[in-house]
CSV table of C-alpha atoms and ligand atoms in Angstrom, one decimal:
chain,number,residue,atom,x,y,z
A,9,UNK,CA,-14.1,-14.0,46.2
A,10,UNK,CA,-14.0,-12.2,42.9
A,11,UNK,CA,-16.7,-9.7,41.9
A,12,UNK,CA,-17.6,-8.2,38.5
A,13,UNK,CA,-18.2,-4.5,38.4
A,14,UNK,CA,-20.1,-3.1,35.4
A,15,UNK,CA,-20.8,0.5,34.5
A,16,UNK,CA,-23.9,0.2,32.4
A,17,UNK,CA,-25.2,2.1,29.4
A,18,UNK,CA,-22.6,1.4,26.7
A,19,UNK,CA,-23.8,0.1,23.3
A,20,UNK,CA,-21.7,-2.9,22.5
A,21,UNK,CA,-19.9,-2.8,19.2
A,22,UNK,CA,-17.3,-4.8,17.5
A,23,UNK,CA,-16.5,-8.5,17.1
A,24,UNK,CA,-16.4,-11.4,19.5
A,25,UNK,CA,-15.3,-15.0,19.0
A,26,UNK,CA,-17.1,-17.9,20.6
A,27,UNK,CA,-15.3,-20.7,22.5
A,28,UNK,CA,-16.0,-24.4,22.3
A,29,UNK,CA,-19.1,-25.7,24.0
A,30,UNK,CA,-18.6,-26.6,27.7
A,31,UNK,CA,-21.6,-29.0,27.6
A,32,UNK,CA,-20.2,-30.9,24.6
A,33,UNK,CA,-16.6,-31.0,25.8
A,34,UNK,CA,-17.5,-32.5,29.2
A,35,UNK,CA,-19.2,-35.7,27.8
A,36,UNK,CA,-16.5,-36.0,25.0
A,37,UNK,CA,-13.8,-35.9,27.7
A,38,UNK,CA,-15.7,-38.6,29.6
A,39,UNK,CA,-15.9,-40.7,26.3
A,40,UNK,CA,-12.1,-41.0,26.4
A,41,UNK,CA,-12.5,-43.5,29.2
A,42,UNK,CA,-13.8,-45.9,26.4
A,43,UNK,CA,-10.5,-45.9,24.6
A,44,UNK,CA,-7.0,-47.0,25.4
A,45,UNK,CA,-4.4,-44.5,24.2
A,46,UNK,CA,-3.9,-40.8,23.7
A,47,UNK,CA,-7.1,-38.7,23.2
A,48,UNK,CA,-6.7,-35.3,21.7
A,49,UNK,CA,-9.8,-33.0,22.0
A,50,UNK,CA,-9.5,-29.5,20.5
A,51,UNK,CA,-11.6,-26.3,20.7
A,52,UNK,CA,-12.1,-27.0,24.4
A,53,UNK,CA,-13.0,-23.9,26.4
A,54,UNK,CA,-10.7,-22.9,29.3
A,55,UNK,CA,-13.2,-23.2,32.2
A,56,UNK,CA,-13.4,-24.4,35.7
A,57,UNK,CA,-15.8,-27.2,34.9
A,58,UNK,CA,-13.4,-28.5,32.2
A,59,UNK,CA,-10.5,-28.6,34.7
A,60,UNK,CA,-12.8,-30.3,37.2
A,61,UNK,CA,-13.6,-33.0,34.7
A,62,UNK,CA,-9.8,-33.3,33.8
A,63,UNK,CA,-9.0,-33.7,37.5
A,64,UNK,CA,-11.7,-36.4,37.9
A,65,UNK,CA,-10.3,-38.3,34.9
A,66,UNK,CA,-6.8,-38.0,36.4
A,67,UNK,CA,-8.2,-39.3,39.7
A,68,UNK,CA,-9.4,-42.4,37.7
A,69,UNK,CA,-5.8,-42.9,36.6
A,70,UNK,CA,-5.7,-41.1,33.3
A,71,UNK,CA,-3.2,-38.6,32.1
A,72,UNK,CA,-4.7,-35.1,31.8
A,73,UNK,CA,-3.1,-32.1,30.2
A,74,UNK,CA,-4.7,-28.9,28.8
A,75,UNK,CA,-2.9,-26.4,26.5
A,76,UNK,CA,-3.9,-23.9,23.8
A,77,UNK,CA,-7.5,-25.0,23.7
A,78,UNK,CA,-6.6,-28.7,23.5
A,79,UNK,CA,-7.2,-31.3,26.1
A,80,UNK,CA,-5.0,-34.4,26.0
A,81,UNK,CA,-6.1,-37.5,27.9
A,82,UNK,CA,-4.1,-40.6,28.2
A,83,UNK,CA,-6.5,-43.5,28.8
A,84,UNK,CA,-4.2,-46.5,28.7
A,85,UNK,CA,-4.9,-47.4,32.3
A,86,UNK,CA,-8.0,-46.9,34.4
A,87,UNK,CA,-6.9,-47.4,38.0
A,88,UNK,CA,-9.9,-46.3,40.0
A,89,UNK,CA,-13.6,-46.7,39.4
A,90,UNK,CA,-15.0,-44.0,41.8
A,91,UNK,CA,-16.2,-40.5,41.2
A,92,UNK,CA,-15.9,-39.1,44.8
A,93,UNK,CA,-18.4,-36.7,46.4
A,94,UNK,CA,-15.9,-33.8,46.2
A,95,UNK,CA,-16.0,-33.8,42.4
A,96,UNK,CA,-19.7,-34.5,42.0
A,97,UNK,CA,-20.7,-31.7,44.5
A,98,UNK,CA,-18.5,-29.3,42.6
A,99,UNK,CA,-19.8,-30.3,39.2
A,100,UNK,CA,-22.9,-32.5,38.6
A,101,UNK,CA,-21.6,-33.4,35.1
A,102,UNK,CA,-19.1,-35.7,36.9
A,103,UNK,CA,-21.9,-38.2,36.7
A,104,UNK,CA,-21.0,-38.6,33.0
A,105,UNK,CA,-18.2,-41.0,33.9
A,106,UNK,CA,-20.8,-43.5,35.1
A,107,UNK,CA,-21.7,-45.1,31.8
A,108,UNK,CA,-18.3,-45.2,30.2
A,109,UNK,CA,-16.7,-46.6,33.4
A,110,UNK,CA,-19.1,-49.5,33.7
A,111,UNK,CA,-18.7,-50.2,30.0
A,112,UNK,CA,-14.9,-50.2,30.1
A,113,UNK,CA,-14.1,-51.7,33.5
A,114,UNK,CA,-17.4,-53.5,34.5
A,115,UNK,CA,-17.9,-51.4,37.6
A,116,UNK,CA,-18.4,-47.8,38.6
A,117,UNK,CA,-19.1,-46.0,41.9
A,118,UNK,CA,-20.4,-42.5,41.5
A,119,UNK,CA,-21.5,-40.2,44.3
A,120,UNK,CA,-25.2,-39.5,43.9
A,121,UNK,CA,-25.6,-35.8,43.2
A,122,UNK,CA,-27.8,-33.9,45.6
A,123,UNK,CA,-30.2,-31.2,44.5
A,124,UNK,CA,-28.8,-28.0,43.1
A,125,UNK,CA,-29.7,-24.3,42.8
A,126,UNK,CA,-32.0,-24.9,39.8
A,127,UNK,CA,-33.9,-28.0,40.8
A,128,UNK,CA,-33.8,-31.5,42.3
A,129,UNK,CA,-32.2,-33.0,39.2
A,130,UNK,CA,-32.4,-36.7,39.9
A,131,UNK,CA,-30.4,-39.3,37.8
A,132,UNK,CA,-32.9,-42.1,38.0
A,133,UNK,CA,-33.2,-42.3,34.2
A,134,UNK,CA,-29.4,-42.8,33.9
A,135,UNK,CA,-29.5,-45.7,36.4
A,136,UNK,CA,-32.8,-47.1,34.9
A,137,UNK,CA,-31.1,-47.4,31.5
A,138,UNK,CA,-28.0,-49.1,32.9
A,139,UNK,CA,-30.2,-51.5,34.8
A,140,UNK,CA,-32.0,-52.3,31.5
A,141,UNK,CA,-28.6,-53.1,30.0
A,142,UNK,CA,-28.0,-55.7,32.7
A,143,UNK,CA,-26.0,-53.7,35.3
A,144,UNK,CA,-26.7,-54.3,38.9
A,145,UNK,CA,-27.3,-51.0,40.6
A,146,UNK,CA,-27.0,-50.5,44.3
A,147,UNK,CA,-27.0,-47.4,46.5
A,148,UNK,CA,-24.9,-47.3,49.6
A,149,UNK,CA,-23.6,-44.4,51.7
A,150,UNK,CA,-24.6,-41.8,49.1
A,151,UNK,CA,-22.8,-43.7,46.3
A,152,UNK,CA,-24.4,-45.4,43.3
A,153,UNK,CA,-22.6,-48.6,42.3
A,154,UNK,CA,-23.1,-50.1,38.9
A,155,UNK,CA,-21.7,-53.5,38.1
A,156,UNK,CA,-21.9,-55.6,34.9
A,157,UNK,CA,-19.4,-58.0,33.4
A,158,UNK,CA,-20.4,-56.8,29.9
A,159,UNK,CA,-23.4,-54.6,29.3
A,160,UNK,CA,-26.1,-55.9,27.0
A,161,UNK,CA,-28.0,-54.0,24.4
A,162,UNK,CA,-31.5,-53.0,25.4
A,163,UNK,CA,-34.6,-51.0,24.5
A,164,UNK,CA,-34.6,-47.9,26.7
A,165,UNK,CA,-37.5,-45.4,26.9
A,166,UNK,CA,-36.9,-42.1,28.7
A,167,UNK,CA,-40.0,-40.6,30.4
A,168,UNK,CA,-38.4,-37.2,30.0
A,169,UNK,CA,-35.7,-36.4,27.4
A,170,UNK,CA,-32.5,-36.1,29.5
A,171,UNK,CA,-29.3,-34.6,28.0
A,172,UNK,CA,-26.6,-36.2,30.2
A,173,UNK,CA,-28.8,-39.3,30.6
A,174,UNK,CA,-28.9,-39.8,26.8
A,175,UNK,CA,-25.1,-39.2,26.7
A,176,UNK,CA,-24.3,-41.5,29.6
A,177,UNK,CA,-26.3,-44.4,28.0
A,178,UNK,CA,-25.1,-43.7,24.5
A,179,UNK,CA,-21.5,-44.0,25.8
A,180,UNK,CA,-22.3,-47.2,27.8
A,181,UNK,CA,-24.0,-48.8,24.8
A,182,UNK,CA,-21.0,-48.3,22.4
A,183,UNK,CA,-19.2,-51.2,24.1
A,184,UNK,CA,-22.2,-53.3,25.0
A,185,UNK,CA,-23.1,-56.6,23.4
A,186,UNK,CA,-25.8,-56.1,20.8
A,187,UNK,CA,-28.0,-53.2,19.9
A,188,UNK,CA,-29.4,-50.5,22.2
A,189,UNK,CA,-32.3,-48.3,21.2
A,190,UNK,CA,-32.8,-45.0,23.1
A,191,UNK,CA,-36.4,-43.8,22.7
A,192,UNK,CA,-37.4,-40.2,23.6
A,193,UNK,CA,-33.7,-39.4,23.6
A,194,UNK,CA,-32.5,-35.8,23.9
A,195,UNK,CA,-31.8,-34.1,20.6
A,196,UNK,CA,-29.5,-31.3,21.8
A,197,UNK,CA,-26.5,-30.4,19.5
A,198,UNK,CA,-24.2,-31.5,22.4
A,199,UNK,CA,-25.7,-35.0,22.2
A,200,UNK,CA,-25.0,-35.0,18.4
A,201,UNK,CA,-21.5,-33.8,19.0
A,202,UNK,CA,-20.8,-36.6,21.4
A,203,UNK,CA,-22.3,-39.1,18.9
A,204,UNK,CA,-20.0,-37.8,16.2
A,205,UNK,CA,-17.0,-38.0,18.6
A,206,UNK,CA,-17.9,-41.7,19.4
A,207,UNK,CA,-18.4,-42.5,15.7
A,208,UNK,CA,-14.9,-41.1,15.1
A,209,UNK,CA,-13.7,-43.6,17.6
A,210,UNK,CA,-15.3,-46.5,15.7
A,211,UNK,CA,-18.7,-46.6,17.4
A,212,UNK,CA,-21.8,-47.5,15.5
A,213,UNK,CA,-24.5,-44.9,16.2
A,214,UNK,CA,-27.5,-43.9,14.1
A,215,UNK,CA,-30.2,-41.2,14.7
A,216,UNK,CA,-28.4,-38.9,17.1
A,217,UNK,CA,-30.2,-35.6,17.0
A,218,UNK,CA,-33.6,-37.4,16.7
A,219,UNK,CA,-35.6,-38.9,19.5
A,220,UNK,CA,-34.6,-42.5,18.5
A,221,UNK,CA,-30.9,-43.3,18.7
A,222,UNK,CA,-29.6,-46.8,17.8
A,223,UNK,CA,-26.3,-48.0,19.0
A,224,UNK,CA,-24.7,-51.3,17.9
A,225,UNK,CA,-22.0,-52.3,20.4
A,226,UNK,CA,-18.4,-53.0,19.3
A,227,UNK,CA,-15.7,-54.6,21.3
A,228,UNK,CA,-13.1,-51.8,21.1
A,229,UNK,CA,-12.9,-48.1,20.4
A,230,UNK,CA,-10.0,-46.0,19.1
A,231,UNK,CA,-8.7,-42.9,21.0
A,232,UNK,CA,-10.3,-39.6,20.1
A,233,UNK,CA,-9.0,-36.9,17.8
A,234,UNK,CA,-11.9,-34.5,17.8
A,235,UNK,CA,-12.9,-30.8,17.6
A,236,UNK,CA,-15.7,-29.6,19.8
A,237,UNK,CA,-18.6,-27.5,18.4
A,238,UNK,CA,-19.0,-23.8,19.3
A,239,UNK,CA,-20.9,-23.0,22.5
A,240,UNK,CA,-24.5,-22.1,21.6
A,241,UNK,CA,-25.3,-20.7,25.0
A,242,UNK,CA,-22.3,-18.4,25.0
A,243,UNK,CA,-23.4,-17.4,21.5
A,244,UNK,CA,-26.9,-16.7,22.8
A,245,UNK,CA,-25.6,-14.8,25.7
A,246,UNK,CA,-23.7,-12.4,23.4
A,247,UNK,CA,-26.8,-12.1,21.1
A,248,UNK,CA,-28.8,-11.0,24.1
A,249,UNK,CA,-26.1,-8.7,25.3
A,250,UNK,CA,-26.0,-7.0,21.9
A,251,UNK,CA,-29.8,-6.7,21.8
A,252,UNK,CA,-30.2,-5.2,25.3
A,253,UNK,CA,-27.6,-2.5,24.7
A,254,UNK,CA,-28.9,-1.6,21.2
A,255,UNK,CA,-25.4,-2.5,20.0
A,256,UNK,CA,-24.0,-3.8,16.8
A,257,UNK,CA,-22.0,-7.0,17.2
A,258,UNK,CA,-20.4,-9.5,14.9
A,259,UNK,CA,-20.3,-13.0,16.6
A,260,UNK,CA,-17.6,-15.2,15.0
A,261,UNK,CA,-16.9,-18.9,15.3
A,262,UNK,CA,-20.5,-19.9,16.1
A,263,UNK,CA,-23.1,-22.2,14.6
A,264,UNK,CA,-26.2,-20.1,13.9
A,265,UNK,CA,-28.2,-23.2,13.2
A,266,UNK,CA,-27.9,-24.3,16.8
A,267,UNK,CA,-29.7,-21.1,18.0
A,268,UNK,CA,-32.8,-20.9,15.8
A,269,UNK,CA,-35.3,-20.7,18.6
A,270,UNK,CA,-33.5,-17.9,20.4
A,271,UNK,CA,-32.6,-16.0,17.2
A,272,UNK,CA,-36.3,-16.1,16.2
A,273,UNK,CA,-37.4,-14.7,19.5
A,274,UNK,CA,-34.8,-12.0,19.7
A,275,UNK,CA,-35.7,-10.9,16.1
A,276,UNK,CA,-39.3,-10.6,17.3
A,277,UNK,CA,-38.2,-8.2,20.0
A,278,UNK,CA,-37.0,-5.9,17.3
A,279,UNK,CA,-33.3,-6.8,16.8
A,280,UNK,CA,-31.9,-7.4,13.3
A,281,UNK,CA,-30.0,-10.6,13.0
A,282,UNK,CA,-28.4,-12.1,10.0
A,283,UNK,CA,-26.2,-15.2,9.6
A,284,UNK,CA,-23.4,-16.0,7.2
A,285,UNK,CA,-21.7,-19.4,7.7
A,286,UNK,CA,-20.1,-19.3,11.1
A,287,UNK,CA,-20.9,-15.7,11.8
A,288,UNK,CA,-23.8,-13.8,13.2
A,289,UNK,CA,-24.5,-10.1,12.9
A,290,UNK,CA,-26.7,-8.6,15.6
A,291,UNK,CA,-28.1,-5.1,15.7
A,292,UNK,CA,-30.1,-4.4,18.8
A,293,UNK,CA,-33.3,-2.3,18.8
A,294,UNK,CA,-33.7,1.2,20.5
A,295,UNK,CA,-35.9,-0.6,23.0
A,296,UNK,CA,-36.9,-4.3,22.7
A,297,UNK,CA,-40.6,-5.2,22.5
A,298,UNK,CA,-41.9,-7.9,24.8
A,299,UNK,CA,-42.2,-11.5,23.8
A,300,UNK,CA,-43.3,-14.6,25.6
A,301,UNK,CA,-41.2,-17.7,25.8
A,302,UNK,CA,-41.6,-21.3,27.1
A,303,UNK,CA,-38.5,-23.3,27.7
A,304,UNK,CA,-38.5,-26.8,26.0
A,305,UNK,CA,-36.0,-29.5,25.1
A,306,UNK,CA,-34.1,-28.8,21.8
A,307,UNK,CA,-35.1,-27.5,19.3
A,308,UNK,CA,-37.3,-25.5,21.6
A,309,UNK,CA,-36.2,-22.4,23.5
A,310,UNK,CA,-33.3,-23.5,25.8
A,311,UNK,CA,-33.6,-23.3,29.5
A,312,UNK,CA,-30.0,-22.2,29.6
A,313,UNK,CA,-31.1,-19.0,27.9
A,314,UNK,CA,-34.2,-18.3,30.0
A,315,UNK,CA,-32.5,-16.1,32.6
A,316,UNK,CA,-30.6,-14.0,30.0
A,317,UNK,CA,-33.8,-13.5,28.0
A,318,UNK,CA,-35.6,-12.4,31.2
A,319,UNK,CA,-33.0,-9.6,31.7
A,320,UNK,CA,-33.8,-8.4,28.1
A,321,UNK,CA,-37.6,-8.5,28.9
A,322,UNK,CA,-37.0,-6.6,32.1
A,323,UNK,CA,-36.4,-3.5,29.9
A,324,UNK,CA,-38.9,-4.3,27.1
A,325,UNK,CA,-41.8,-2.3,26.0
A,326,UNK,CA,-44.7,-4.4,27.3
A,327,UNK,CA,-45.3,-7.5,29.4
A,328,UNK,CA,-43.7,-10.8,28.8
A,329,UNK,CA,-44.7,-14.2,30.1
A,330,UNK,CA,-41.8,-16.6,30.7
A,331,UNK,CA,-42.5,-20.3,31.4
A,332,UNK,CA,-39.8,-22.6,32.7
A,333,UNK,CA,-40.7,-26.1,31.8
A,334,UNK,CA,-37.4,-27.9,32.4
A,335,UNK,CA,-36.2,-27.1,35.9
A,336,UNK,CA,-38.6,-26.4,38.8
A,337,UNK,CA,-36.5,-23.8,40.6
A,338,UNK,CA,-34.8,-21.8,37.8
A,339,UNK,CA,-36.0,-18.4,38.8
A,340,UNK,CA,-33.3,-17.5,41.4
A,341,UNK,CA,-32.2,-14.6,39.2
A,342,UNK,CA,-35.6,-12.9,39.6
A,343,UNK,CA,-35.0,-11.6,43.2
A,344,UNK,CA,-31.6,-10.2,42.0
A,345,UNK,CA,-33.1,-8.6,38.9
A,346,UNK,CA,-35.8,-7.1,41.2
A,347,UNK,CA,-33.0,-5.4,43.2
A,348,UNK,CA,-32.1,-3.6,40.0
A,349,UNK,CA,-35.7,-2.4,39.7
A,350,UNK,CA,-37.2,-5.1,37.5
A,351,UNK,CA,-40.9,-5.7,37.8
A,352,UNK,CA,-41.3,-9.5,37.8
A,353,UNK,CA,-43.9,-11.7,39.5
A,354,UNK,CA,-43.5,-15.4,39.8
A,355,UNK,CA,-46.3,-18.0,40.1
A,356,UNK,CA,-45.2,-21.6,39.8
A,357,UNK,CA,-43.3,-22.1,36.6
A,358,UNK,CA,-44.3,-18.8,35.2
A,359,UNK,CA,-42.7,-15.3,35.5
A,360,UNK,CA,-44.6,-12.3,34.4
A,361,UNK,CA,-42.2,-9.5,33.5
A,362,UNK,CA,-43.5,-6.0,33.1
A,363,UNK,CA,-40.8,-4.1,31.2
A,364,UNK,CA,-39.5,-0.9,32.6
A,365,UNK,CA,-37.5,1.8,30.7
A,366,UNK,CA,-34.3,1.5,32.7
A,367,UNK,CA,-32.8,-0.8,35.3
A,368,UNK,CA,-30.7,0.7,38.0
A,369,UNK,CA,-27.2,-0.6,38.9
A,370,UNK,CA,-27.1,-2.5,42.3
A,371,UNK,CA,-25.1,-5.0,44.3
A,372,UNK,CA,-26.4,-8.5,43.2
A,373,UNK,CA,-25.4,-12.0,43.8
A,374,UNK,CA,-24.8,-14.8,41.2
A,375,UNK,CA,-26.7,-18.0,42.2
A,376,UNK,CA,-25.9,-20.3,39.3
A,377,UNK,CA,-24.1,-20.1,36.0
A,378,UNK,CA,-26.8,-18.8,33.7
A,379,UNK,CA,-28.4,-16.6,36.4
A,380,UNK,CA,-25.1,-14.9,36.7
A,381,UNK,CA,-25.0,-14.3,32.9
A,382,UNK,CA,-28.4,-12.7,33.2
A,383,UNK,CA,-27.1,-10.3,35.8
A,384,UNK,CA,-24.2,-9.3,33.6
A,385,UNK,CA,-26.6,-8.6,30.7
A,386,UNK,CA,-28.8,-6.6,33.0
A,387,UNK,CA,-25.8,-4.7,34.3
A,388,UNK,CA,-24.7,-3.8,30.8
A,389,UNK,CA,-28.0,-2.0,30.2
A,390,UNK,CA,-28.5,-0.6,33.7
A,391,UNK,CA,-28.0,3.0,34.8
A,392,UNK,CA,-25.0,3.3,37.1
A,393,UNK,CA,-22.8,0.5,38.6
A,394,UNK,CA,-23.7,-3.1,39.1
A,395,UNK,CA,-21.5,-5.2,41.3
A,396,UNK,CA,-22.0,-9.0,40.9
A,397,UNK,CA,-20.8,-11.1,43.8
A,398,UNK,CA,-19.9,-14.9,43.6
A,399,UNK,CA,-18.7,-14.7,40.0
A,400,UNK,CA,-17.1,-18.1,40.3
A,401,UNK,CA,-20.4,-19.3,39.0
A,402,UNK,CA,-19.9,-17.5,35.7
A,403,UNK,CA,-16.3,-18.8,35.5
A,404,UNK,CA,-17.7,-22.3,35.3
A,405,UNK,CA,-19.2,-21.6,31.9
A,406,UNK,CA,-17.9,-18.4,30.2
A,407,UNK,CA,-14.3,-18.2,29.1
A,408,UNK,CA,-12.8,-14.7,29.6
A,409,UNK,CA,-16.3,-13.0,29.9
A,410,UNK,CA,-14.9,-9.7,31.0
A,411,UNK,CA,-12.2,-9.6,28.3
A,412,UNK,CA,-14.7,-10.6,25.6
A,413,UNK,CA,-17.3,-8.0,26.7
A,414,UNK,CA,-14.5,-5.4,27.3
A,415,UNK,CA,-13.4,-6.0,23.7
A,416,UNK,CA,-17.0,-4.9,22.7
A,417,UNK,CA,-16.6,-1.7,24.6
A,418,UNK,CA,-18.4,-2.7,27.8
A,419,UNK,CA,-17.1,-1.1,31.0
A,420,UNK,CA,-16.5,-4.2,33.0
A,421,UNK,CA,-13.8,-5.2,35.4
A,422,UNK,CA,-13.0,-8.0,37.8
A,423,UNK,CA,-12.5,-7.0,41.4
A,424,UNK,CA,-10.3,-9.4,43.3
B,528,EPZ,C1,-27.9,-30.6,30.9
B,528,EPZ,O1,-28.2,-31.0,32.2
B,528,EPZ,C2,-27.0,-29.5,30.9
B,528,EPZ,N1,-25.7,-29.9,31.5
B,528,EPZ,C3,-27.6,-28.3,31.6
B,528,EPZ,O2,-26.8,-27.2,31.5
B,528,EPZ,C4,-28.9,-27.9,30.9
B,528,EPZ,O3,-29.6,-26.9,31.6
B,528,EPZ,C5,-29.8,-29.2,30.8
B,528,EPZ,O4,-29.1,-30.3,30.2
B,528,EPZ,C6,-31.1,-29.0,30.0
B,528,EPZ,O5,-30.8,-28.6,28.7
B,528,EPZ,C7,-24.8,-30.5,30.8
B,528,EPZ,O6,-24.9,-30.8,29.7
B,528,EPZ,C8,-23.5,-30.8,31.5
B,528,EPZ,P1,-31.5,-33.1,31.9
B,528,EPZ,P2,-28.9,-32.4,32.6
B,528,EPZ,O7,-31.1,-34.4,32.4
B,528,EPZ,O8,-28.5,-33.4,31.6
B,528,EPZ,C9,-35.2,-34.4,34.6
B,528,EPZ,C10,-25.7,-25.2,32.3
B,528,EPZ,O9,-26.0,-24.1,32.8
B,528,EPZ,N2,-34.4,-35.7,34.8
B,528,EPZ,O10,-31.7,-32.9,30.4
B,528,EPZ,O11,-28.6,-32.6,34.0
B,528,EPZ,C11,-34.4,-33.2,35.2
B,528,EPZ,O12,-34.7,-33.0,36.6
B,528,EPZ,C12,-26.4,-26.5,32.7
B,528,EPZ,O13,-24.7,-25.4,31.5
B,528,EPZ,C13,-35.1,-36.6,35.6
B,528,EPZ,O14,-36.2,-36.5,36.1
B,528,EPZ,O15,-30.4,-32.0,32.4
B,528,EPZ,C14,-35.0,-32.1,34.4
B,528,EPZ,O16,-36.2,-31.7,34.8
B,528,EPZ,C15,-27.2,-26.4,33.8
B,528,EPZ,N3,-34.4,-37.8,35.8
B,528,EPZ,C16,-35.1,-32.7,33.0
B,528,EPZ,O17,-35.1,-34.1,33.2
B,528,EPZ,C17,-33.1,-38.0,35.3
B,528,EPZ,O18,-32.6,-39.1,35.5
B,528,EPZ,C18,-34.0,-32.4,32.0
B,528,EPZ,O19,-32.8,-32.5,32.6
B,528,EPZ,C19,-32.5,-37.0,34.5
B,528,EPZ,C20,-33.2,-35.8,34.3
């Protein structure tokens, strides 16, 4: 298993370019099920999760090919309707094929995802929505089966805004008969990107990016030719890395507007951040000051940046209170940050971080994707060497992390 070794204490400086958004590319790839022909998706990051989705679509009978940041999916034939356990256990986002498969073929069987490192993460709202649209949902031997000759438009209210739930039902509704209204829908930029991709295929969607999304079903969609938005979480991770090292970094090919909550908070810790079109300039402070955060659905502070922000707060001047409102178990990084000397106390959904002057390098373990990013950030600022085990987690969501950080001067290497 690969490890990352980081020699801390270098101020990052230079330029880094952001890759396409993993969490936008995954649903857009699943949307290709809704067409019949050659789908070309560009600005797709080269990541393990992307190839898992590609292999799953190939398992369904589609052609899948990835080259130079492009994914090409041939969707003329769908030969299978099942997302097997092996794919879903590797990547929960496999569940995104559920909606489009029922819409296209009238039937889908998807392995029910189990709990994961950050929480129970049920998919009851995905199936509730499909049921409202007329699908018959059954659960047998760990698989959800959804069946409907043709889905029917429905009024669907989400108890909680769910990102992949909104995406699944939005895709399903594009080919349904009549109008579907999604209320309390997720407003994340990735949902908007998927809506734009579907609109480019001929779908009728209004209101994506607000909590009410209206979809009028059509009988057919064209194949995709679509460019994915930049990854706001990768962008945020580099902003935080620049801030914690007191560095000066230019972040290119990003969308500053998608990171307002984070940028605002990082500025309050003392960093100077300015934006010009698709570029951000970040100048980290000598030592960050403490700030409280509460994770919230977009446009609130993203849960996917909570762990990285906590690493920054671990060395802040003062005490920070971090509240995780989205996932019930997303503090797995705390025990690892403590191994580096961080003073963090957790009570329920709240972590109280008493900033210390310097973290000390240690051997730590990545437990999930964003937790591993927080350990990298902590390692960049720590005194001495940090060795991060189980980096396959980071490879799921960060393209060429060590090359990109190395390009900014970080002393980081992968140990095979
Ligand atoms: C998406 O997960 C992202 N994944 C996650 O990114 C991200 O952390 C999360 O949204 C929140 O922003 C992808 O886009 C592929 P949710 P998702 O449904 O859709 C509850 C990363 O690191 N809920 O919006 O699975 C759920 O338990 C990952 O890249 C239900 O109760 O998250 C949670 O508390 C990790 N029932 C809340 O809603 C449901 O049916 C929000 O989860 C669905 C969700």
